[in-house]
CSV table of C-alpha atoms in Angstrom, one decimal:
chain,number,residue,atom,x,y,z
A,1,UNK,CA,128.2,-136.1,106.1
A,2,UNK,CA,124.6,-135.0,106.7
A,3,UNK,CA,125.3,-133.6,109.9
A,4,UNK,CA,127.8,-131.8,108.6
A,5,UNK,CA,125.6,-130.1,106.5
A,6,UNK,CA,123.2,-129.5,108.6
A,7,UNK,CA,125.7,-128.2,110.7
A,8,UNK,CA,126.7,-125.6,108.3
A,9,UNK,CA,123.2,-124.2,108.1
A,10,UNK,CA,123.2,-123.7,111.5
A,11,UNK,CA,123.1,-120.1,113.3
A,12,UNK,CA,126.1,-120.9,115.3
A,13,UNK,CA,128.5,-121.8,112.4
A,14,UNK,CA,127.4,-118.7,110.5
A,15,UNK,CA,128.1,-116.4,114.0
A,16,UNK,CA,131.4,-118.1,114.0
A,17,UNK,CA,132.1,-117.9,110.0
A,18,UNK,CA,131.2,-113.9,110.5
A,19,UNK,CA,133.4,-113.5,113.0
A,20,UNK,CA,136.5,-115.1,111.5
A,21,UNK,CA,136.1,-113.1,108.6
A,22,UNK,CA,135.8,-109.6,111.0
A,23,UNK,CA,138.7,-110.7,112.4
A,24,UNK,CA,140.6,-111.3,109.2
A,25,UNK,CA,139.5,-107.9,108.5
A,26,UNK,CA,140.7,-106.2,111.4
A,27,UNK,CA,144.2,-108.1,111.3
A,28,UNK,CA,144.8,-106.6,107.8
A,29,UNK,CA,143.5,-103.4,108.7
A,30,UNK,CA,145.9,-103.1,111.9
A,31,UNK,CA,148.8,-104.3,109.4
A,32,UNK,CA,148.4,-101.7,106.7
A,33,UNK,CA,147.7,-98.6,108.7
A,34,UNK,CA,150.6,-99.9,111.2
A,35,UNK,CA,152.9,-100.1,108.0
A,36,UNK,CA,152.3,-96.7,107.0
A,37,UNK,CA,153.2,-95.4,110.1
A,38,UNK,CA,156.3,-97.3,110.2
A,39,UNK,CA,157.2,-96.2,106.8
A,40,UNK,CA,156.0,-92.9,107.2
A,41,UNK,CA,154.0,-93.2,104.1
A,42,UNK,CA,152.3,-89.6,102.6
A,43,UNK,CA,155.3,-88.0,104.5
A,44,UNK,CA,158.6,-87.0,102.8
A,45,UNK,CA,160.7,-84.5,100.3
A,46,UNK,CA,160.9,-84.1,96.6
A,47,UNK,CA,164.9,-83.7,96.2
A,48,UNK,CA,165.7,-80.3,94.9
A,49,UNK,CA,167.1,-80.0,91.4
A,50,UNK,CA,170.7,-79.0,92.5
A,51,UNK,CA,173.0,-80.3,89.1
A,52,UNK,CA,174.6,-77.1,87.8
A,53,UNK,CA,174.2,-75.0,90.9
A,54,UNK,CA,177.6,-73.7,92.5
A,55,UNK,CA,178.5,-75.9,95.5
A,56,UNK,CA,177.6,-73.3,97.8
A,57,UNK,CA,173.8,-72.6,96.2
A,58,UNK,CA,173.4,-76.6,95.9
A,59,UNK,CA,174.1,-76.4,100.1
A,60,UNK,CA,171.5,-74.3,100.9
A,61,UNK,CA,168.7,-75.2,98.9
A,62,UNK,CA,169.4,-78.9,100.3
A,63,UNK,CA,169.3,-77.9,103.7
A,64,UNK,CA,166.6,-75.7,103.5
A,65,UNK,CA,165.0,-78.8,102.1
A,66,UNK,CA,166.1,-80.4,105.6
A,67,UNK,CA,168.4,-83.1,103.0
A,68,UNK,CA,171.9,-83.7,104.1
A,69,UNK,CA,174.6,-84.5,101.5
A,70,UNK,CA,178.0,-86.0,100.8
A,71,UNK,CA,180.3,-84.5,98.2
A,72,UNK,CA,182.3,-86.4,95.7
A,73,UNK,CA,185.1,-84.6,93.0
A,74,UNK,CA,186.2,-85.1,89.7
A,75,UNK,CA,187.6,-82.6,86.6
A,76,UNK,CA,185.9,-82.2,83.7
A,77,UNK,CA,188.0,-79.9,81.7
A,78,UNK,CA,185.1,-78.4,79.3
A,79,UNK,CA,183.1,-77.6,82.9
A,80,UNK,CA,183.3,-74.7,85.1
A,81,UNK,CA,185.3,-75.4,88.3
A,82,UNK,CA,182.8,-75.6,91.6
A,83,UNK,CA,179.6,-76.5,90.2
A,84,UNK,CA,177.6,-79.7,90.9
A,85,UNK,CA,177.6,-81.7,87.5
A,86,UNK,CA,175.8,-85.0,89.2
A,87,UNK,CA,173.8,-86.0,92.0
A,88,UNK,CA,171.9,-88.6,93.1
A,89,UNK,CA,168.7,-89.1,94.0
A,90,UNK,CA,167.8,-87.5,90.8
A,91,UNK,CA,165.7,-84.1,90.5
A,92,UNK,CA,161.9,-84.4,91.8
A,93,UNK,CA,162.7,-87.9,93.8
A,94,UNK,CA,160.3,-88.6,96.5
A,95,UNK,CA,162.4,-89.7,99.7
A,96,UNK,CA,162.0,-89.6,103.2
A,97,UNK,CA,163.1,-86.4,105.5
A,98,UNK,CA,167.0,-86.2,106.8
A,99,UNK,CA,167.8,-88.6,103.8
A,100,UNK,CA,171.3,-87.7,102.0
A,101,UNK,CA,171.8,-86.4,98.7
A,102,UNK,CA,175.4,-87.2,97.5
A,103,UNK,CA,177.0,-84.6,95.2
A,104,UNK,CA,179.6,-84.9,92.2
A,105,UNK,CA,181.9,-81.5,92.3
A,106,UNK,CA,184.2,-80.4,89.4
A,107,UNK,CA,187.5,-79.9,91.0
A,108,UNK,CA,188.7,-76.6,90.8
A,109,UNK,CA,192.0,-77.0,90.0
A,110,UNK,CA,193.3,-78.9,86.8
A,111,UNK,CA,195.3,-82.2,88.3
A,112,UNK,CA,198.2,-83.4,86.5
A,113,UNK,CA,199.1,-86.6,85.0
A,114,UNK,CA,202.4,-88.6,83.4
A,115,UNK,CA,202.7,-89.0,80.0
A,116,UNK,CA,202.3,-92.9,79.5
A,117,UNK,CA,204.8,-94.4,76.8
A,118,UNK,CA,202.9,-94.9,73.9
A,119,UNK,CA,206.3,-95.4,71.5
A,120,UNK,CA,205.7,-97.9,68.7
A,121,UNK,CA,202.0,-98.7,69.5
A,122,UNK,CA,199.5,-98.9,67.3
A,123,UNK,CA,197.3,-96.0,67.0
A,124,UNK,CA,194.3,-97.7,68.6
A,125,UNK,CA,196.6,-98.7,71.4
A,126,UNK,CA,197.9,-95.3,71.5
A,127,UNK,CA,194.2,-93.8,71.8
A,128,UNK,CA,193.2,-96.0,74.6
A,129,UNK,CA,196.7,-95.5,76.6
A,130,UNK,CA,195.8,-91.6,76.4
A,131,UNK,CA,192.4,-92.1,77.6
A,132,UNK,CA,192.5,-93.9,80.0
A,133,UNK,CA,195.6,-91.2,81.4
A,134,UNK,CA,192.5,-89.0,81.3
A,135,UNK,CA,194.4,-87.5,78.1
A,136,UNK,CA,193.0,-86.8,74.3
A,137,UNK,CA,194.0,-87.6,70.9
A,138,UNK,CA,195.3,-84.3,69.1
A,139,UNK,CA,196.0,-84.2,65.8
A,140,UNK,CA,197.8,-87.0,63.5
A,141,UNK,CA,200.3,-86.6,60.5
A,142,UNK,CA,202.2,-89.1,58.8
A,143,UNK,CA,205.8,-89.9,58.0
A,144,UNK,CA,207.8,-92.4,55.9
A,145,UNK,CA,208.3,-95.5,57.8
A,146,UNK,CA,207.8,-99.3,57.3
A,147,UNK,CA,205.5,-99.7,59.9
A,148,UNK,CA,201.8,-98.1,58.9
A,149,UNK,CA,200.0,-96.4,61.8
A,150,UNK,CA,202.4,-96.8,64.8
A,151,UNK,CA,203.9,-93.9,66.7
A,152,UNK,CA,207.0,-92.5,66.2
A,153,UNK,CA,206.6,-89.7,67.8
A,154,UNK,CA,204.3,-87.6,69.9
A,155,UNK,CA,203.9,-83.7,70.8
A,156,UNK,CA,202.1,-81.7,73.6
A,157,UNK,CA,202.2,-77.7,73.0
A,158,UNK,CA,204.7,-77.7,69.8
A,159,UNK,CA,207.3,-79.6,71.6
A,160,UNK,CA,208.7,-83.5,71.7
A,161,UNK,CA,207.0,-85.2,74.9
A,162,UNK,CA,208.4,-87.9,76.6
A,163,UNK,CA,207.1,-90.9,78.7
A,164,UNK,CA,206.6,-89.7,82.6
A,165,UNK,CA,206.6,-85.7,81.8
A,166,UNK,CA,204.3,-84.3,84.0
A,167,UNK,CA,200.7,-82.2,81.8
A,168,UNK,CA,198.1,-81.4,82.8
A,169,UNK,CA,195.0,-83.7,83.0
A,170,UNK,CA,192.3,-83.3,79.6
A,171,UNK,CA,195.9,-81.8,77.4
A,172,UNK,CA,195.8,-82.9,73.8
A,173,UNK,CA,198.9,-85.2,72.7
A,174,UNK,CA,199.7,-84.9,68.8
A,175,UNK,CA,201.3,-87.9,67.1
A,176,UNK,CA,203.2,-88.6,64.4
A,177,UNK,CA,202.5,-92.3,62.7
A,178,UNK,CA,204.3,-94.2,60.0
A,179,UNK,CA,203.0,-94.5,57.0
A,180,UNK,CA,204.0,-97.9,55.8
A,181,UNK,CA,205.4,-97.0,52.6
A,182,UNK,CA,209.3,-96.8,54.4
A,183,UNK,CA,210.8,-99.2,52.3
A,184,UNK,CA,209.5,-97.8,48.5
A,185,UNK,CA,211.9,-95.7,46.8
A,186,UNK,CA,211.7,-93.4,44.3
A,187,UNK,CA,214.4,-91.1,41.9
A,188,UNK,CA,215.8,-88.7,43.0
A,189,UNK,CA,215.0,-85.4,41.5
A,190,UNK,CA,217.4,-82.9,40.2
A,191,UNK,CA,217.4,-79.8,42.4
A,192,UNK,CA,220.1,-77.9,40.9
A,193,UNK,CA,219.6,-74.6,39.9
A,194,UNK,CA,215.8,-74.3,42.2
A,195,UNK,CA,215.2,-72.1,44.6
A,196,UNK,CA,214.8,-73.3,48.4
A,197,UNK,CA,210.8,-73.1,48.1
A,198,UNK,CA,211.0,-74.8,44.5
A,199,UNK,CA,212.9,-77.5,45.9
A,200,UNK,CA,210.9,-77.8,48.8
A,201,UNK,CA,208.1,-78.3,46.1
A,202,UNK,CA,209.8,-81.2,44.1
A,203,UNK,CA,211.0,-82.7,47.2
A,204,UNK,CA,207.1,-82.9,49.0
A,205,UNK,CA,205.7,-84.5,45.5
A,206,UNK,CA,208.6,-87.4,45.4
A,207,UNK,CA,207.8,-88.1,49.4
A,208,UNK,CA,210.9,-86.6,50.1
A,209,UNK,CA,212.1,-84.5,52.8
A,210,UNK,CA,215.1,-80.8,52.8
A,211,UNK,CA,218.0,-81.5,55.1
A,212,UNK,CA,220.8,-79.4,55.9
A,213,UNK,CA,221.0,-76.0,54.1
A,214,UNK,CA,224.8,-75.2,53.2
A,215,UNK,CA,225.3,-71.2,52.3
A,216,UNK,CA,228.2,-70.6,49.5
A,217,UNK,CA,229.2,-67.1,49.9
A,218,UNK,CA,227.4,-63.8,50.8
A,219,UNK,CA,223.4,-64.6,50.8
A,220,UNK,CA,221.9,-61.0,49.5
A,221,UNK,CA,218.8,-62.2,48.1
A,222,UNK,CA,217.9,-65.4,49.8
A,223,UNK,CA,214.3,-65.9,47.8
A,224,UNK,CA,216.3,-65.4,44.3
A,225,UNK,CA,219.4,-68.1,45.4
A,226,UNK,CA,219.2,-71.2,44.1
A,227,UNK,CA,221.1,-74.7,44.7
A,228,UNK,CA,224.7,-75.1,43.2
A,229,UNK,CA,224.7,-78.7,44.7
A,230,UNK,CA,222.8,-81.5,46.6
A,231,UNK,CA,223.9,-84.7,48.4
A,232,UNK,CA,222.8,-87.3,47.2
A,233,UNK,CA,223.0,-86.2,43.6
A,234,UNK,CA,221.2,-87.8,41.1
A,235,UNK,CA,224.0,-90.4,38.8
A,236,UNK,CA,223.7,-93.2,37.3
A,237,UNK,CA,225.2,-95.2,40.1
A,238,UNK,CA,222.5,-93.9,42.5
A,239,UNK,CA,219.5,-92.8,40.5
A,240,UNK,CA,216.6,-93.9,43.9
A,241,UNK,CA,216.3,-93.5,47.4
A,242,UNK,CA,214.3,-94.5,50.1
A,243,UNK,CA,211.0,-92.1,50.6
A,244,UNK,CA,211.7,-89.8,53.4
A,245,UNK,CA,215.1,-89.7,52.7
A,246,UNK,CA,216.6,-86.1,53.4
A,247,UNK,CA,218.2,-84.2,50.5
A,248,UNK,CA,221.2,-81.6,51.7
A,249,UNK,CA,221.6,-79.0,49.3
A,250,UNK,CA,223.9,-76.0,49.1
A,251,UNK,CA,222.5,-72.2,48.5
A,252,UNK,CA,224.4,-69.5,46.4
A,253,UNK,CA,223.4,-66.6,44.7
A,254,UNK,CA,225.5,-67.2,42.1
A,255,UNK,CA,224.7,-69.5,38.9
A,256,UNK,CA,225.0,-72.7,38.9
């Protein structure tokens, strides 16, 4: 053990301990600087901010930043048609030279899409159906049924839409859901003697709805007629009905 002491205060192991570490040195010197000229390091682009720049403007600022790119499409129907609305590497990225940008286009045209069959689903299943048909969620009124908040009917532009009519992708479907009160009833009102928009009033307030309009003779004044008779009439063998039921009712301008 004491010559190996000795040995360590020797000239010789301190040459040799000097140059180990010198040598260490160099290795990781020749390492780091040989990995930054592998990797090219100091050298490189910051990529262009390009998002909401026409697809022609977005080309030549990317080339002129000596980027390539790819190019991807989608609608978006709020968007104008031909600008870039994503791209990635993001804005201000530091990446090497020749490195490809890739580029999200709205479409210029608006695609079309079926109508999925959304009859007697709930309204959440409804909602999702539409979605995901890249479809949205119009308006929603009610109607007497016994089933609350499943669709009996649905609309696109005013007018009944069926299961595999062809819209166009982003169009807004209107429904029309039961209410769940389909199997109350309530009296019938007397409508004899109203006028069509006075009936129409009574009718709304008892939940129910004007059917068929029957005209009794010549109609001169049709604000100022008023109803000679209704089907069903109120009796006492039928005195309530089923909300939503329709009420036909005959027009005259003559007295009841």
């Amino acid at each position: 053990m004491s010559k190996f002491i000795d040995y360590l205060k020797t000239k010789s192991f301190r040459s040799n301990l000097l140059a180990a570490v010198l040598t260490v040195i160099g290795l990781l010197l020749i390492a780091f600087f040989s990995l930054r000229y592998y990797t090219k390091h100091g050298q490189g682009l910051n990529v262009p901010t390009v998002k909401g720049l026409s697809f022609e403007q977005a080309v030549q600022k990317l080339e002129e930043a000596g980027l390539k790119y790819e190019v991807d499409s989608v609608f978006i129907m709020d968007q104008p048609a031909g600008i870039v609305i994503d791209q990635d590497p993001d804005p201000n990225t530091f990446v090497k030279d020749n490195r490809t940008v890739y580029l999200t286009i709205n479409a210029g045209k608006i695609p079309n899409t079926k109508f999925p069959d959304i009859a007697f689903k709930t309204l959440r299943e409804a909602q999702a159906i539409i979605e995901s048909s890249r479809l949205k969620l119009g308006d929603t009124t009610y109607k007497p049924d016994v089933s609350r908040d499943v669709v009996l009917e649905a609309s696109f532009g005013g007018a009944p839409i069926q299961p595999g009519d062809i819209i166009p992708v982003g169009s807004r479907i209107n429904l029309v859901l039961g209410d769940g009160r389909g199997n109350e009833e309530v009296d019938v009102p007397q409508l004899v003697g109203l006028t069509v928009d006075e009936a129409k009033f009574s009718l709304k307030g008892s939940n129910l709805t004007l059917g068929n309009i029957i005209y009794e003779g010549a109609i001169t004044d049709s604000a100022n007629a008023v109803i000679t008779r209704q089907d069903p009439m109120p009796a006492d063998s039928l005195t309530k009905v089923a909300i939503g039921t329709k009420i036909n009712i005959t027009l005259s301008n003559k007295q009841p």
